[in-house]
Each structure stands twice: as structure tokens, then as C-alpha cells.
Coordinates of C-alpha atoms in Angstrom, one line a residue:
M1 CA 0.1 0.0 0.2
G2 CA 1.1 3.4 -0.7
A3 CA 2.1 6.2 2.0
A4 CA -1.2 8.2 0.9
G5 CA -4.0 4.5 1.8
S6 CA -1.4 4.3 5.0
S7 CA -1.9 7.5 5.8
A8 CA -5.7 7.5 5.5
L9 CA -6.4 4.6 7.8
A10 CA -4.2 5.8 10.4
R11 CA -6.3 8.5 10.7
L12 CA -9.4 6.2 10.6
G13 CA -7.8 4.7 13.1
L14 CA -6.8 1.9 11.3
S15 CA -3.2 -0.2 10.9
A16 CA -1.7 -0.7 7.7
P17 CA -2.2 -4.0 6.5
Q18 CA 0.2 -6.8 5.4
P19 CA 0.8 -6.7 1.1
R20 CA -1.7 -8.9 0.1
P21 CA -3.1 -9.2 -3.3
R22 CA -3.4 -6.1 -5.4
W23 CA -7.0 -5.5 -5.4
L24 CA -7.3 -6.4 -1.4
G25 CA -5.1 -3.0 -2.0
V26 CA -7.6 -1.0 -4.5
A27 CA -10.9 -2.1 -3.0
A28 CA -8.8 -0.7 1.4
L29 CA -8.0 2.4 0.0
G30 CA -11.4 2.7 -1.6
L31 CA -13.1 1.8 1.5
A32 CA -10.9 4.3 3.6
A33 CA -11.5 7.3 1.0
V34 CA -15.6 6.3 1.9
A35 CA -14.4 6.9 5.3
L36 CA -13.0 9.7 4.9
G37 CA -15.6 11.1 3.1
A38 CA -18.4 10.6 5.7
V39 CA -16.8 11.6 8.0
A40 CA -15.4 15.2 5.9
W41 CA -19.0 15.3 6.1
R42 CA -20.4 15.2 9.0
R43 CA -17.8 17.6 10.2
A44 CA -19.7 20.2 7.8
R45 CA -23.1 19.8 7.5
P46 CA -25.1 22.5 9.5
R47 CA -26.1 21.5 13.6
R48 CA -29.7 20.7 13.3
R49 CA -31.7 23.7 14.4
R50 CA -33.3 22.9 17.8
R51 CA -37.1 23.0 17.6
L52 CA -39.5 24.9 19.4
Q53 CA -42.3 24.2 21.2
Q54 CA -45.5 26.0 22.1
V55 CA -46.2 25.9 26.1
G56 CA -48.7 28.2 26.8
T57 CA -49.8 32.4 26.5
V58 CA -49.0 36.2 27.6
A59 CA -51.4 36.9 29.9
E60 CA -50.4 40.0 31.2
L61 CA -47.3 42.7 30.9
W62 CA -46.0 44.4 33.9
I63 CA -43.8 47.5 34.6
Y64 CA -42.6 48.2 38.1
P65 CA -41.2 51.5 37.1
V66 CA -40.5 52.5 41.2
K67 CA -38.9 49.3 42.4
S68 CA -41.5 48.2 44.8
C69 CA -44.8 50.6 43.7
K70 CA -47.1 49.5 42.1
G71 CA -46.8 47.9 39.0
V72 CA -48.5 48.8 35.1
S73 CA -50.4 46.8 33.2
V74 CA -49.2 47.0 29.5
K75 CA -50.3 44.9 26.6
A76 CA -47.1 45.2 24.3
A77 CA -43.4 46.3 25.8
E78 CA -40.2 46.3 23.7
C79 CA -37.6 44.0 25.1
T80 CA -34.4 46.0 25.9
A81 CA -31.4 44.2 27.3
L82 CA -32.2 45.6 30.6
G83 CA -35.7 44.5 31.2
L84 CA -39.9 45.8 29.9
R85 CA -40.0 49.2 28.4
S86 CA -43.1 51.0 26.7
G87 CA -42.8 54.5 26.0
H88 CA -40.7 56.2 28.6
L89 CA -41.9 53.7 31.5
R90 CA -38.8 51.9 31.8
D91 CA -39.0 48.4 34.6
R92 CA -37.5 49.4 37.7
F93 CA -35.1 52.3 36.3
W94 CA -36.6 55.1 39.5
L95 CA -35.6 53.4 42.8
V96 CA -36.3 55.3 46.5
I97 CA -33.2 56.0 48.4
K98 CA -32.0 57.0 52.3
E99 CA -30.1 60.2 52.6
G100 CA -26.5 57.6 52.5
G101 CA -27.8 55.9 49.5
H102 CA -28.8 52.9 50.7
M103 CA -32.9 51.6 48.7
V104 CA -35.8 51.4 50.1
T105 CA -37.7 49.2 49.3
A106 CA -41.3 47.5 50.8
R107 CA -39.5 44.9 52.9
Q108 CA -38.5 48.1 55.3
E109 CA -41.0 50.3 54.1
P110 CA -44.5 48.2 53.0
R111 CA -46.5 51.1 51.6
L112 CA -45.1 51.9 49.3
V113 CA -47.0 49.6 47.5
L114 CA -49.1 51.6 47.5
V115 CA -48.1 54.2 45.1
S116 CA -49.1 54.0 41.4
T117 CA -47.7 55.4 38.4
T118 CA -49.0 56.4 35.5
Y119 CA -47.9 58.1 32.6
E120 CA -49.4 61.2 30.9
D121 CA -48.1 64.7 28.9
D122 CA -44.3 63.1 28.9
C123 CA -44.1 63.0 32.8
L124 CA -44.9 60.3 35.2
I125 CA -47.2 60.9 38.1
L126 CA -47.7 59.1 41.2
R127 CA -50.4 58.8 42.9
A128 CA -51.2 57.4 47.6
P129 CA -53.3 57.8 49.6
G130 CA -53.4 60.6 51.7
M131 CA -51.5 62.8 49.3
D132 CA -51.9 64.8 46.1
Q133 CA -50.5 63.8 43.0
L134 CA -46.9 64.0 42.1
V135 CA -45.8 65.4 38.5
L136 CA -42.0 64.4 37.2
P137 CA -40.4 65.1 34.1
S138 CA -39.5 62.0 32.2
K139 CA -36.3 62.4 32.6
P140 CA -34.6 65.0 35.8
R141 CA -32.9 67.3 34.3
S142 CA -29.1 66.8 33.9
S143 CA -27.4 69.6 36.4
N144 CA -29.1 67.0 38.8
K145 CA -26.6 65.7 41.7
I146 CA -25.7 61.5 40.9
H147 CA -25.8 59.9 44.0
D148 CA -24.3 56.9 44.4
C149 CA -26.9 54.0 45.6
R150 CA -26.4 50.2 47.3
V151 CA -28.3 47.7 46.0
F152 CA -28.2 44.7 47.6
G153 CA -24.9 45.5 48.6
L154 CA -23.3 45.7 45.0
D155 CA -23.2 50.3 43.7
I156 CA -24.3 51.8 41.3
Q157 CA -25.9 55.1 40.6
G158 CA -29.0 57.4 40.2
R159 CA -30.1 61.1 39.2
D160 CA -31.1 62.9 41.8
C161 CA -35.2 63.2 40.9
G162 CA -35.8 66.8 42.9
D163 CA -36.3 67.9 46.5
E164 CA -40.3 68.4 45.8
A165 CA -40.4 63.8 45.3
A166 CA -37.8 63.7 47.8
Q167 CA -39.9 65.4 50.3
W168 CA -43.4 63.5 48.6
F169 CA -41.9 59.8 49.4
T170 CA -40.7 61.1 52.8
N171 CA -44.5 62.8 53.9
F172 CA -45.7 59.4 52.6
L173 CA -43.6 57.0 54.6
K174 CA -43.0 58.8 58.0
T175 CA -40.1 58.4 58.1
E176 CA -36.4 59.0 57.7
A177 CA -35.1 61.6 54.8
C178 CA -35.7 59.7 51.6
R179 CA -35.2 60.4 48.5
L180 CA -35.9 59.6 44.7
V181 CA -33.6 58.4 41.7
Q182 CA -33.2 57.7 38.1
F183 CA -31.4 55.3 36.2
E184 CA -29.4 56.3 33.0
K185 CA -28.7 54.2 29.8
N186 CA -25.3 55.8 30.1
M187 CA -24.7 54.8 33.7
K188 CA -23.1 51.3 34.6
G189 CA -25.5 49.0 35.6
R190 CA -25.0 45.8 37.9
P191 CA -23.1 43.2 36.0
S192 CA -24.6 39.4 36.3
S193 CA -21.4 38.7 37.1
E194 CA -21.4 40.4 40.5
I195 CA -25.5 39.2 41.8
F196 CA -24.8 35.6 41.1
P197 CA -20.9 34.4 39.7
S198 CA -22.5 31.3 40.0
V199 CA -23.8 32.2 36.5
D200 CA -22.7 32.0 32.5
Q201 CA -25.0 34.4 31.7
K202 CA -22.8 37.8 30.9
Y203 CA -25.9 40.7 31.6
Q204 CA -26.4 44.5 34.0
V205 CA -29.6 45.6 35.7
A206 CA -30.9 48.8 37.0
Y207 CA -32.9 48.4 40.0
P208 CA -34.7 45.3 39.6
D209 CA -33.6 42.4 41.7
C210 CA -31.9 39.8 40.1
S211 CA -31.9 39.7 35.9
P212 CA -33.9 42.0 33.3
I213 CA -37.0 39.3 33.7
M214 CA -39.1 37.8 35.4
I215 CA -41.2 34.9 34.4
L216 CA -44.5 33.3 36.0
S217 CA -47.3 31.0 35.6
E218 CA -50.5 31.6 36.7
A219 CA -51.4 27.7 36.7
S220 CA -48.1 27.7 39.4
L221 CA -50.4 30.8 41.6
A222 CA -53.2 28.8 41.4
D223 CA -51.3 25.5 42.4
L224 CA -50.0 27.9 45.8
N225 CA -53.7 29.2 46.3
T226 CA -55.0 25.5 46.2
R227 CA -52.9 25.6 50.2
L228 CA -54.3 29.1 51.5
E229 CA -56.4 29.7 53.3
K230 CA -56.3 33.4 52.1
K231 CA -56.1 33.7 48.5
V232 CA -53.0 36.5 47.1
K233 CA -52.7 37.5 44.2
M234 CA -50.3 38.4 41.4
D235 CA -49.2 40.8 42.5
N236 CA -47.7 39.3 45.4
F237 CA -44.8 38.3 43.2
R238 CA -44.3 41.0 41.0
P239 CA -43.4 39.1 37.8
N240 CA -43.0 40.8 34.4
I241 CA -44.2 38.3 31.7
V242 CA -47.5 36.4 33.4
V243 CA -47.9 32.7 31.6
A244 CA -51.2 31.0 30.7
G245 CA -51.8 27.6 29.8
S246 CA -49.3 25.6 30.6
N247 CA -48.7 22.9 34.0
A248 CA -47.9 24.3 37.7
F249 CA -44.6 25.1 37.7
E250 CA -43.6 24.0 34.6
E251 CA -41.6 27.1 34.3
D252 CA -39.0 25.2 36.6
T253 CA -38.0 22.8 33.2
W254 CA -37.6 26.0 30.5
G255 CA -34.1 26.9 29.2
E256 CA -33.9 29.6 26.3
L257 CA -38.0 30.9 25.5
F258 CA -38.4 32.0 22.2
I259 CA -41.6 35.3 22.8
G260 CA -42.5 38.1 19.8
D261 CA -39.3 38.1 18.9
V262 CA -37.9 38.0 21.7
E263 CA -35.7 35.5 22.8
M264 CA -34.7 34.8 26.7
K265 CA -33.1 32.4 28.7
K266 CA -32.9 31.2 31.9
V267 CA -30.8 32.4 34.4
L268 CA -32.3 30.9 37.9
A269 CA -35.4 30.3 39.7
C270 CA -36.8 33.0 41.6
P271 CA -35.9 32.6 45.5
R272 CA -38.9 34.5 47.8
C273 CA -38.5 37.2 51.0
I274 CA -40.9 38.2 53.1
M275 CA -41.8 40.7 49.8
T276 CA -44.4 38.5 49.3
T277 CA -46.4 38.8 52.9
V278 CA -46.9 42.5 52.0
D279 CA -50.5 43.3 51.1
P280 CA -50.6 44.6 48.3
D281 CA -53.9 46.3 48.4
T282 CA -53.4 47.7 52.6
G283 CA -49.1 47.9 52.4
V284 CA -49.2 45.9 55.7
I285 CA -46.5 42.6 56.2
S286 CA -47.1 40.0 57.5
R287 CA -43.9 38.1 57.6
K288 CA -45.5 34.4 57.0
E289 CA -47.9 33.7 54.6
P290 CA -47.5 32.5 51.9
L291 CA -43.5 32.7 53.0
E292 CA -44.6 29.7 55.4
T293 CA -46.0 27.9 52.4
L294 CA -43.9 27.7 50.3
K295 CA -41.2 26.6 52.2
S296 CA -43.5 23.8 52.6
Y297 CA -43.3 22.6 48.8
R298 CA -41.2 24.8 47.0
L299 CA -37.5 25.0 48.0
C300 CA -34.9 23.6 46.2
D301 CA -32.7 20.9 45.9
P302 CA -29.9 20.3 48.7
S303 CA -28.0 20.1 45.6
E304 CA -28.6 24.1 45.1
K305 CA -28.7 24.9 48.7
P306 CA -25.3 27.3 48.3
I307 CA -27.3 29.3 45.6
Y308 CA -30.7 29.6 47.0
Q309 CA -30.2 28.5 50.7
S310 CA -33.3 28.5 52.5
S311 CA -35.6 30.4 50.2
P312 CA -38.2 28.8 48.7
L313 CA -38.4 29.4 45.0
F314 CA -41.4 30.6 42.6
G315 CA -40.7 31.8 39.0
I316 CA -37.9 32.0 36.5
Y317 CA -36.3 35.1 36.1
Y318 CA -34.4 35.5 32.6
S319 CA -31.3 36.9 30.8
V320 CA -32.9 39.2 27.7
E321 CA -30.2 37.3 24.6
K322 CA -32.1 39.0 21.6
I323 CA -33.9 41.9 22.3
G324 CA -37.2 43.0 20.1
S325 CA -41.0 43.4 21.2
L326 CA -44.0 41.1 22.3
K327 CA -47.6 41.6 23.6
V328 CA -50.1 40.1 25.4
G329 CA -51.7 37.6 23.5
D330 CA -47.8 36.2 22.3
P331 CA -47.0 32.3 21.7
V332 CA -44.3 31.3 24.3
Y333 CA -41.6 28.4 22.9
R334 CA -39.4 26.5 24.6
M335 CA -36.5 25.3 22.8
V336 CA -35.6 21.8 23.1
Q337 CA -33.0 20.0 21.8

């Protein structure tokens, strides 16, 4: 056999044969050529496209402009790398802080959940029980101070929204002096590598807890309510996207999702805290339900305890892999191999 044939067989993991009749050598070379061709074809062939499987339908879309305040239900939204957007309403782009820059949420001030937000005539309108409405321009003055803030121990900036807004929140909460700040697109968000060091995805967020998008299904809420004496609302859990038509906790199994022309990738399950025990209608925190019931059946696998510790899981965090738009009624597809 010639050098070329020996080399070809060696690449296929075969040793060169001892001298045999000539026709056998020709046949061996032919087989080697066919085999090499098959290997080359397999390498050159494009990977099979992954299949899409519908798992539900978008039932609700929610934007929470001010962290811990009431959400705004929208019929359609842009899905940006930093979360949902509808016009000038951005998800968790406004934040109440103490004078020193530390965040104030409904965990500390549960009455924040009573503050509602609307957008009218290029202004943000905030309303709360017993208060005159607060009218804010969609963008604060560029001369306003930039604060160094702390959100869950991580540094992030925010532009001050003025003394009137600061006094309004201070008066409503009846607490120590507060300020309201707004995140601006040129500011650096909190990186995923510092929020979840064990997660591979690279993204940033403004003032959301952990990721740009949180998804929860109607069926999971219905399942929880079968176990509670006093039913809770979707408002207790503050998802951005509510999915109808799936089974309870089926969202635990979803990885990559396609909705509208948006692609999303699962980050982690959402670990729940006492925020879920704030009644969205009264602003009263119980510190008990539905958290205690969730802990009875929604704890993580022991292998995941370093991530979630003793927090029950309810809903899924997602990063945005491809920006686009989505609307209520859109099919929700998961990507399958």
C-alpha cells in the first residue's frame, strides 16, 4: 500500500495491512476514501436547528417603574437588555433611597406598594393614599446630583429627581429623609457576575433584584392558592411576564424561550423573601404567608443550597439574549434539542 493509503487508514484509527493481492489493496483504499468522505460530510454539515415547542401564551405584561411600587399593566412592550419598556416607562428605573444612598424597598417600608404610577404628557404621575399627586418630568435635570447608591450591597448610580419628590416620599412613608433617583442609560448597571457569580450569562440590570425579566405562570399561582387559607394575587410576586396555558411549575423546566421576536435564557429560579408577605392592597406586611406555605413544598434540591439557601422558589429569572418586542397573546415557545 502507498503512503497516502497508510496515512488515510491511520487517521481512521486503522493499521496498514500486510501485503495482499493487489485488488484487496485497491478495495481498502476505496473504503478508506468513502469513510473519510463521510467524516468530512459530518463535520461540514450544519448543526440541526433546535425545535420550538409552545408551552403557553402571554397573559399579562407588567412594568414596575419605581422599585417596590405598583406595577403598570401594558398590552405590548419592547424587551430591552435592561428589561421591559413601554414609551418612557422602564422597568425599575426609579429607586427610593435613604440619604446615604442605600435602597428603600417594601421590605423596609411596605406602604411603598400603595404608590401607583402613570405616564401622562411626558411626565410620570405618582399617586398614593392621602397624598396630592406628584408630577415628575420623564427625565430629571442634567444639573441634578448623581447619587452613589447601594442595591443589595452592590454599587450603582442614580440621578436625583429633585426636592419635591424627596419630600413627597418622606411625607408619605413618615420615615427618615428619602430621595428618589432615576437610572440613566449611560450609567453602568449592576453586572450579573456580581449578582450571581456562579452564572455564566453576562448581563446588567438597573434596580431590579437580580435579572431583567421574571416569569411566572398562572397555574403556579393557582396551585399555591389551593394551599392557602387567604388567597394571594399575582401582585404579591411582581413578575414581568405572566404565562397562561402551562402546568403548575412547568416553568421550572424551561431553558431558552422565544416570545414575539425576543429570545430569553433562564438564569435561575427566583428565591422568595418577606416581600411576598406584603399585602398589595393594604401595604401591611405579615412576614408569614404565603412565604411559610411556599417553604413547605418549594425548597430547592439540596445540591443547590449554596445558591438558594432556605428561600423557596417561585418564578424564573431570565436574561435577554435578543431584544425585540412582545405583546399579550403571543405564544411562548421553549427551545428543545
